[in-house]
Tab-separated table of C-alpha atoms in Angstrom:
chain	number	residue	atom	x	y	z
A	1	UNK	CA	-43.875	28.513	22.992
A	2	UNK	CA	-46.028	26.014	25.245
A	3	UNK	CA	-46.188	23.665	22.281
A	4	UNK	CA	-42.344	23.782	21.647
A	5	UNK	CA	-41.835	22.953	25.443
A	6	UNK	CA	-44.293	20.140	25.144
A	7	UNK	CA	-42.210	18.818	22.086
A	8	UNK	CA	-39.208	19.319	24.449
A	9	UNK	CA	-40.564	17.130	27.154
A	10	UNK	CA	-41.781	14.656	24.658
A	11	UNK	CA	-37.806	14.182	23.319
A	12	UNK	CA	-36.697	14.209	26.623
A	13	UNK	CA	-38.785	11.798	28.261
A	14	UNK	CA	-37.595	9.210	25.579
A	15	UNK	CA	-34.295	9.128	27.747
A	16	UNK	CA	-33.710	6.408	30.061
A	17	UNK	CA	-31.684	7.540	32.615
A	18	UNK	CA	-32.519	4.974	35.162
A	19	UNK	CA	-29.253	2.812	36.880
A	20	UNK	CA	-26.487	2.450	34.373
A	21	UNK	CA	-26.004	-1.257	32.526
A	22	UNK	CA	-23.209	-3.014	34.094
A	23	UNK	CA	-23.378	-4.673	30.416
A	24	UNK	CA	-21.955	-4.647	27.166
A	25	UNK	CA	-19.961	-1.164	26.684
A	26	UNK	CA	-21.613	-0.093	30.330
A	27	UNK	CA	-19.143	3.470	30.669
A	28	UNK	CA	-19.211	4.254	27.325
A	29	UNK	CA	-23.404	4.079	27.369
A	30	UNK	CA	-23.399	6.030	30.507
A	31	UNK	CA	-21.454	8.955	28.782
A	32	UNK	CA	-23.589	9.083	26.223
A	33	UNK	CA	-26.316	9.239	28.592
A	34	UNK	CA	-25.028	11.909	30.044
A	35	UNK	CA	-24.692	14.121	26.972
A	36	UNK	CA	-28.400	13.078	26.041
A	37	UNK	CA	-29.506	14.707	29.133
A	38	UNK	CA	-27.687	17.987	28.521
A	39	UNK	CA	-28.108	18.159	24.852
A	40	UNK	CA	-32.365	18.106	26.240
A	41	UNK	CA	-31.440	20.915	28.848
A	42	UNK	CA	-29.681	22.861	26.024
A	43	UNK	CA	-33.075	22.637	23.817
A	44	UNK	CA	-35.406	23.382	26.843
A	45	UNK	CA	-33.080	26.407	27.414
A	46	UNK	CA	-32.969	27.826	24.301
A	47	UNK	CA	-36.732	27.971	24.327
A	48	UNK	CA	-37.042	29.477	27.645
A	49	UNK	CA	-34.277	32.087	26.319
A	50	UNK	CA	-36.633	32.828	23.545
A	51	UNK	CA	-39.567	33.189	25.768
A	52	UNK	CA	-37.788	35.961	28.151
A	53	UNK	CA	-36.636	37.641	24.939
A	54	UNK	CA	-39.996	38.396	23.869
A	55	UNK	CA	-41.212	39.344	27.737
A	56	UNK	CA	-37.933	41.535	27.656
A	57	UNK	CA	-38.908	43.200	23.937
A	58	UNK	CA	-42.618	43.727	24.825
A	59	UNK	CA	-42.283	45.002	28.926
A	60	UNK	CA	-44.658	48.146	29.051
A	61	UNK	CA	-42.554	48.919	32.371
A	62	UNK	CA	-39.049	49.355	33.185
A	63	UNK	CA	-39.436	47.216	36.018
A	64	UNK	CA	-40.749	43.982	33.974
A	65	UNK	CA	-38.031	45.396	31.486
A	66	UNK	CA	-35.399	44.770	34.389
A	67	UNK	CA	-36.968	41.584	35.716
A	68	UNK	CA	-36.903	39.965	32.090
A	69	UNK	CA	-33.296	41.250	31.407
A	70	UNK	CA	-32.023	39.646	34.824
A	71	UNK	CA	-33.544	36.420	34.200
A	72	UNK	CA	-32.775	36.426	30.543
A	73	UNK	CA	-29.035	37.378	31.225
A	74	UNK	CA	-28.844	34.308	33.795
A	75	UNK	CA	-30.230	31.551	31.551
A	76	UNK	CA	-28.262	32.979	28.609
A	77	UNK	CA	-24.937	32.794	31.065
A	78	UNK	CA	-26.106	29.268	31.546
A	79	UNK	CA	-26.602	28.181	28.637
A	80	UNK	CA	-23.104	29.182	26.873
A	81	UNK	CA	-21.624	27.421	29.652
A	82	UNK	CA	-23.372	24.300	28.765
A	83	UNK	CA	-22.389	24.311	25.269
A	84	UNK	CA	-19.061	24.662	25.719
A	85	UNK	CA	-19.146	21.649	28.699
A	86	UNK	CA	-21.221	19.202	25.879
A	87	UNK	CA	-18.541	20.127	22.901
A	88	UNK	CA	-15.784	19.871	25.334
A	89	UNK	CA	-17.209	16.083	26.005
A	90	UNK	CA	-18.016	15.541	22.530
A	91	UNK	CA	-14.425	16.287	21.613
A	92	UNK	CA	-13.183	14.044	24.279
A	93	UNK	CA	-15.546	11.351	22.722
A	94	UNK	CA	-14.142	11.575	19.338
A	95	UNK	CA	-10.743	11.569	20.738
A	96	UNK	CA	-11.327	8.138	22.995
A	97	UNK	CA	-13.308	6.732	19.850
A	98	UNK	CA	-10.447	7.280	17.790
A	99	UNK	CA	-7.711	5.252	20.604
A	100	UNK	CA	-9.888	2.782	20.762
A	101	UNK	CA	-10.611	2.007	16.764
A	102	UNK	CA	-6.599	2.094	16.610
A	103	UNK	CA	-6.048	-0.171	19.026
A	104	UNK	CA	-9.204	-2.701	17.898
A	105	UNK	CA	-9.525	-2.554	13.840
A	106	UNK	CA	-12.245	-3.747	12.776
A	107	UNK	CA	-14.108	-4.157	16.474
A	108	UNK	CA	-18.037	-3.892	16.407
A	109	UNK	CA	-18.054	-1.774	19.492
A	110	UNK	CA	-15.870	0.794	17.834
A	111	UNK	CA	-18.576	1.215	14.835
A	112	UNK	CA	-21.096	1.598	17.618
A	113	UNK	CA	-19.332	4.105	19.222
A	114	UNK	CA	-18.818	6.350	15.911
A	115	UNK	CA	-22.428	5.824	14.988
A	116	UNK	CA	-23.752	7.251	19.025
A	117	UNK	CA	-20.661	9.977	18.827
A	118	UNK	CA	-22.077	11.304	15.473
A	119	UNK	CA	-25.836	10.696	16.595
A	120	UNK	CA	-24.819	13.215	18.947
A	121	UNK	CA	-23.033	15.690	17.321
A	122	UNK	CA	-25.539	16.398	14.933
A	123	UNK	CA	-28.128	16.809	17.967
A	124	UNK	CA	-25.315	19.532	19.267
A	125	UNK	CA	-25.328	21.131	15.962
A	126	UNK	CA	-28.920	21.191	15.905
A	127	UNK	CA	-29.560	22.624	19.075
A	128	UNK	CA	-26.552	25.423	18.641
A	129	UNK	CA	-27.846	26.485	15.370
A	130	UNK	CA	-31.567	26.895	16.909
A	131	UNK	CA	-29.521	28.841	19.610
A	132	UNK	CA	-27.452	30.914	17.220
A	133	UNK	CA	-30.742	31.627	14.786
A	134	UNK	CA	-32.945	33.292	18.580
A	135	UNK	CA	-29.935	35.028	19.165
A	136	UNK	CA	-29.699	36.855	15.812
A	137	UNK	CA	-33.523	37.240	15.007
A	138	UNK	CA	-33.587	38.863	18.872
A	139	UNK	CA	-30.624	41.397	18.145
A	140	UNK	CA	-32.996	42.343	14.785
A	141	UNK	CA	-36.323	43.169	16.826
A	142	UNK	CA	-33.777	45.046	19.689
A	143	UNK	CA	-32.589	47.387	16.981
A	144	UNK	CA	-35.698	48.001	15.603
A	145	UNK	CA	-37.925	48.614	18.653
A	146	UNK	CA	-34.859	51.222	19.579
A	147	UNK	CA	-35.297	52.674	15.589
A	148	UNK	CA	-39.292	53.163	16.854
A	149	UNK	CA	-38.693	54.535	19.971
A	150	UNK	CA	-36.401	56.828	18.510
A	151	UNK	CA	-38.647	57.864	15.938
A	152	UNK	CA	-40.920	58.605	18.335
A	153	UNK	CA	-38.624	61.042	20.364
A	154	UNK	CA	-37.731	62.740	17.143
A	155	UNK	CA	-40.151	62.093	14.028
A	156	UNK	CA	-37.180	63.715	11.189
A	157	UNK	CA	-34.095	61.296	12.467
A	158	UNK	CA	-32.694	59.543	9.794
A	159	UNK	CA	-31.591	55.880	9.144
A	160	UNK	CA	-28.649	56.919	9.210
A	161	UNK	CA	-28.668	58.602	12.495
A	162	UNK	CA	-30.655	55.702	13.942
A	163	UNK	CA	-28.075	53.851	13.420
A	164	UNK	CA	-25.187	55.993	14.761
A	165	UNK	CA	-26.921	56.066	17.713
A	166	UNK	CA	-27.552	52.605	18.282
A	167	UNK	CA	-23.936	51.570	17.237
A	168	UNK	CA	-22.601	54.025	19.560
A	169	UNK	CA	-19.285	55.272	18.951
A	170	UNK	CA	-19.887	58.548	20.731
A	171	UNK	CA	-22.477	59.100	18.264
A	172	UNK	CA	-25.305	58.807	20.136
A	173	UNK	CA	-24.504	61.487	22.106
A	174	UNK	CA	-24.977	63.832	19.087
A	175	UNK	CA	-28.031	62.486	18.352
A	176	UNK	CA	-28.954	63.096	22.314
A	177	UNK	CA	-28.020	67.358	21.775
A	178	UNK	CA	-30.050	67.361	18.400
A	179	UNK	CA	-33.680	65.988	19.863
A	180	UNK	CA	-32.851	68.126	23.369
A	181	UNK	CA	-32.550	71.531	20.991
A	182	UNK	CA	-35.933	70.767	19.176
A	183	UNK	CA	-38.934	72.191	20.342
A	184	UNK	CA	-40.903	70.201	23.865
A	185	UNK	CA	-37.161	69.528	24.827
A	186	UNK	CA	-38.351	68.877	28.483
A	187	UNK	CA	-40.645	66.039	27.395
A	188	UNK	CA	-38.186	64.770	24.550
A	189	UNK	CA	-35.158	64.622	27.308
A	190	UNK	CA	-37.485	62.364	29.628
A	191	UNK	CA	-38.625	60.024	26.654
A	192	UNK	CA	-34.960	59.909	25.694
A	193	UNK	CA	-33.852	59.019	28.792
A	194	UNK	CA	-35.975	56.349	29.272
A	195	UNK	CA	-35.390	55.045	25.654
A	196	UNK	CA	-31.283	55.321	27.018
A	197	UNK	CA	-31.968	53.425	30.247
A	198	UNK	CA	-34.154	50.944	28.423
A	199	UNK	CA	-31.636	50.792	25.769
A	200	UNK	CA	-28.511	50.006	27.998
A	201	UNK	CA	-30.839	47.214	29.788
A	202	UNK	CA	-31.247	44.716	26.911
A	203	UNK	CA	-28.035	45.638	25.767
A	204	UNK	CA	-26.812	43.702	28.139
A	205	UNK	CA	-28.899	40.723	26.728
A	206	UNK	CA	-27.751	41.667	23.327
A	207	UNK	CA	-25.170	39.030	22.286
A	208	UNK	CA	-22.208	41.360	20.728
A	209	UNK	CA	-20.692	40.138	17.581
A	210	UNK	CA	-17.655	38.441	19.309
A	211	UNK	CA	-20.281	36.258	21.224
A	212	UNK	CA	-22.055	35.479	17.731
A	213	UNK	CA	-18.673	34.635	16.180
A	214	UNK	CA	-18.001	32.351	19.237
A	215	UNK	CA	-21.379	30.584	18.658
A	216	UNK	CA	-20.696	30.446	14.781
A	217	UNK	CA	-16.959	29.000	15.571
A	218	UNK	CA	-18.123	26.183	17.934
A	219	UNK	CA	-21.051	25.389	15.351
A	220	UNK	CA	-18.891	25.250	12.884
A	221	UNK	CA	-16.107	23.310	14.683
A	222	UNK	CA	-19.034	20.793	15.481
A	223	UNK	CA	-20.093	20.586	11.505
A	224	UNK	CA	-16.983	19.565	10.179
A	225	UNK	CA	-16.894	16.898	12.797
A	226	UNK	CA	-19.845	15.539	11.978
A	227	UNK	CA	-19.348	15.925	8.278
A	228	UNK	CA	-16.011	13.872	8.478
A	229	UNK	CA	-18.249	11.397	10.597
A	230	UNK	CA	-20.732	11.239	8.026
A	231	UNK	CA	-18.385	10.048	5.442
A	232	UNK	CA	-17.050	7.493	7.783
A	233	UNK	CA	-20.388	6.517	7.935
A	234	UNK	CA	-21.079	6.283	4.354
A	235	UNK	CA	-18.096	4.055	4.353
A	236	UNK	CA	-19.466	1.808	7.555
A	237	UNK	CA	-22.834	1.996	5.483
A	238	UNK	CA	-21.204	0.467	1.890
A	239	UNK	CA	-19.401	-1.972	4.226
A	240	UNK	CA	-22.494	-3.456	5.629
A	241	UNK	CA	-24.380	-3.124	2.096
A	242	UNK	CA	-21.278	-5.553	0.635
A	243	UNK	CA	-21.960	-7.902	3.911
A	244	UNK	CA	-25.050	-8.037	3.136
A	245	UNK	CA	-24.621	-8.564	-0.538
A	246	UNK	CA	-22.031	-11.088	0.466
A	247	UNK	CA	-24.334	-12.774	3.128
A	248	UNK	CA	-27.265	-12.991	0.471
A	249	UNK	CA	-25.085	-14.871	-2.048
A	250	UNK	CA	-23.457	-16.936	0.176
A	251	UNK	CA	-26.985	-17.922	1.720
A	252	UNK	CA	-27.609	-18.744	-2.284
A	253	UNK	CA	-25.067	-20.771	-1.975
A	254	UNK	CA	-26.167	-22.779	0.894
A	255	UNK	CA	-29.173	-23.476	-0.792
A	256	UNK	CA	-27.549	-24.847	-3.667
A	257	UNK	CA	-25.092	-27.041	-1.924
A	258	UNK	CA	-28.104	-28.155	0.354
A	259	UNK	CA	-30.170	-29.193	-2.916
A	260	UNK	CA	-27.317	-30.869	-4.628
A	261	UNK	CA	-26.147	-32.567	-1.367
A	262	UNK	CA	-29.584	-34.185	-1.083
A	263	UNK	CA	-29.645	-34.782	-4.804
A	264	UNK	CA	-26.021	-37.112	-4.141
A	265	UNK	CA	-28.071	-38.424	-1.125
A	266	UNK	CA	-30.893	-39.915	-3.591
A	267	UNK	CA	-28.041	-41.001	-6.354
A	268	UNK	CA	-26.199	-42.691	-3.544
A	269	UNK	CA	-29.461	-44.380	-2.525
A	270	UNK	CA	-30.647	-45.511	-5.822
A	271	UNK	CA	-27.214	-47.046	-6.586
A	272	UNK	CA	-27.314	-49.020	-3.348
A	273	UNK	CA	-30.347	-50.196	-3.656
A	274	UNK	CA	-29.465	-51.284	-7.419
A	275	UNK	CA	-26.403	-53.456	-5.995
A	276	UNK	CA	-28.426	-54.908	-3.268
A	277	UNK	CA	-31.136	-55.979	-6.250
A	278	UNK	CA	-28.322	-56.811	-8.475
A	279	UNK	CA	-26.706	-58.753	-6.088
A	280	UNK	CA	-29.712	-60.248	-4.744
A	281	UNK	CA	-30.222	-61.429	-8.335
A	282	UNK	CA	-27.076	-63.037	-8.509
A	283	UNK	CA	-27.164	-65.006	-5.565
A	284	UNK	CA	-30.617	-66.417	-6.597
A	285	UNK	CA	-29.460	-67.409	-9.970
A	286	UNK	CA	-26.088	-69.477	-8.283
A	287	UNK	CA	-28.789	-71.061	-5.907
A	288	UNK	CA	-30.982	-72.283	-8.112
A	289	UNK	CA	-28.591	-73.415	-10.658
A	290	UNK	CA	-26.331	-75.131	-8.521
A	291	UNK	CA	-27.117	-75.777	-4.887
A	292	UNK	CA	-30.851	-76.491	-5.424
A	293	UNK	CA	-30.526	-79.469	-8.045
A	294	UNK	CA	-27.998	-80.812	-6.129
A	295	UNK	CA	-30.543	-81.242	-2.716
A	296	UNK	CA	-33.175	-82.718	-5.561
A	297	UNK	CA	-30.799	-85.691	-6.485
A	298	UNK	CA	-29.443	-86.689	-3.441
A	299	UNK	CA	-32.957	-87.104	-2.357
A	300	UNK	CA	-33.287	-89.887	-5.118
A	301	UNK	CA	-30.578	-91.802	-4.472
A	302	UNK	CA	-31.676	-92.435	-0.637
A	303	UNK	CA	-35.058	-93.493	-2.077
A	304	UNK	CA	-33.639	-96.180	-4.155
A	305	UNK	CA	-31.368	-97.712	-1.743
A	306	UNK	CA	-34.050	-98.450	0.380
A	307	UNK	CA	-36.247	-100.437	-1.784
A	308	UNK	CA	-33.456	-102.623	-2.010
């Protein structure tokens, strides 16, 4: 049990509950903080219920008996209360998750919100079935450390018996006038009493089956939420699998147009540079063929006249 509230601590302490972000989605975050920290008060109480369940089965006194029963019967009080608080918020959530993805299609925010909501939910289903699994296995060691005791008192009882007597029913009163008319009655009415007295103690600790069916309802109510979250989820997940898809190719295609863009680049290049030479080749030839012999002779001519 010390190791399971060490794990406790360690999940809890990953909670920052600090200042709330005036940020992005700022109420929404502080909700969920808020559900965090009772979803980790939930787990820490279910182990400390387990804990005064096995002080309450093992008391070699009534009076630790009593002590372990009173403090069991408050934390167990305490706890159902909290349950029902987190999946009335958790409903709430869905419920102002759902308004808001109507009103913004296709909003980030509102994936976000899903995703934390069902985050959540499955921590709440978690922590209820832990809760609803101590409850059972502790009604199963109740009955049979009555069947012992019992046996005990009187050695021939039957199953049968055992179990009139602990499902009551106005049976156990029988069972009460057959040990008392066997033989040490005066010790056997003392042990019975005390088994009686012990017995109507951690009944009161005992959840009845309408309390298990209220547990099992409110798990349940919590699993098909999730489960219709999950396949929302799926679909979010195949969504961003296609963007990604999507966001690979179209990077492909960046690449491509970037090589063949620089590719045009070079062919653009090479073909102005081949005009340049080309025309740079033309405008040679026409100089040489026509303006430079005409400087040459008009050279000559000035020479002659001179001489003259």
């Amino acid at each position: 049990m010390v190791d399971r509230m060490d794990e406790l601590r360690g999940e809890c302490s990953d909670i920052e509950m600090g200042e709330p972000s005036r940020g992005f989605m700022a109420a929404f975050f502080e909700e969920v903080n808020g559900v965090k920290a009772a979803l980790c008060t939930m787990a820490a109480s279910v182990a400390r219920i387990e804990a005064l369940q096995s002080e309450s089965l093992t008391a070699t006194s009534a009076e630790e008996g009593k002590a372990a029963a009173k403090q069991l019967q408050e934390e167990s009080g305490g706890m159902n209360v909290l349950a029902k608080k987190v999946r009335a918020q958790l409903k709430a959530m869905d419920a102002a998750n759902k308004l808001f993805a109507k009103k913004n299609p296709g909003a980030s925010e509102a994936r976000i919100r899903t995703n934390m909501h069902a985050t959540l939910s499955r921590k709440f289903v978690e922590s209820m079935a832990e809760y609803q699994e101590v409850q059972a296995r502790f009604k199963s060691k109740h009955r049979e450390r009555m069947a012992r005791q019992y046996r005990m008192v009187q050695p021939s009882i039957s199953q049968e018996e055992i179990d009139a007597a602990l499902d009551g029913g106005g049976q156990e009163e029988v069972f009460s006038q057959t040990v008392l008319q066997g033989p040490g009655h005066a010790q056997a009415r003392q042990e019975l009493s005390d088994i009686q007295e012990r017995r109507r103690d951690i009944d009161k600790l005992v959840p009845p089956d309408t309390s298990i069916a209220e547990l099992h309802q409110l798990f349940l109510d919590m699993s098909v939420l999730v489960e219709a979250q999950g396949e929302l989820l799926d679909q979010v997940e195949y969504t961003v699998a296609q963007s990604v898809d999507y966001t690979g190719r179209a990077v492909d295609e960046l690449r491509s147009a970037a090589y063949y863009q620089a590719q045009a680049r070079k062919k653009c290049c090479c073909v102005v540079v081949t005009l340049l030479i080309v025309v740079g080749v033309v405008v040679l030839t026409l100089y040489f063929r026509y303006v430079a012999p005409d400087g040459g002779d008009g050279d000559g001519d000035g020479e002659g006249g001179d001489e003259e």
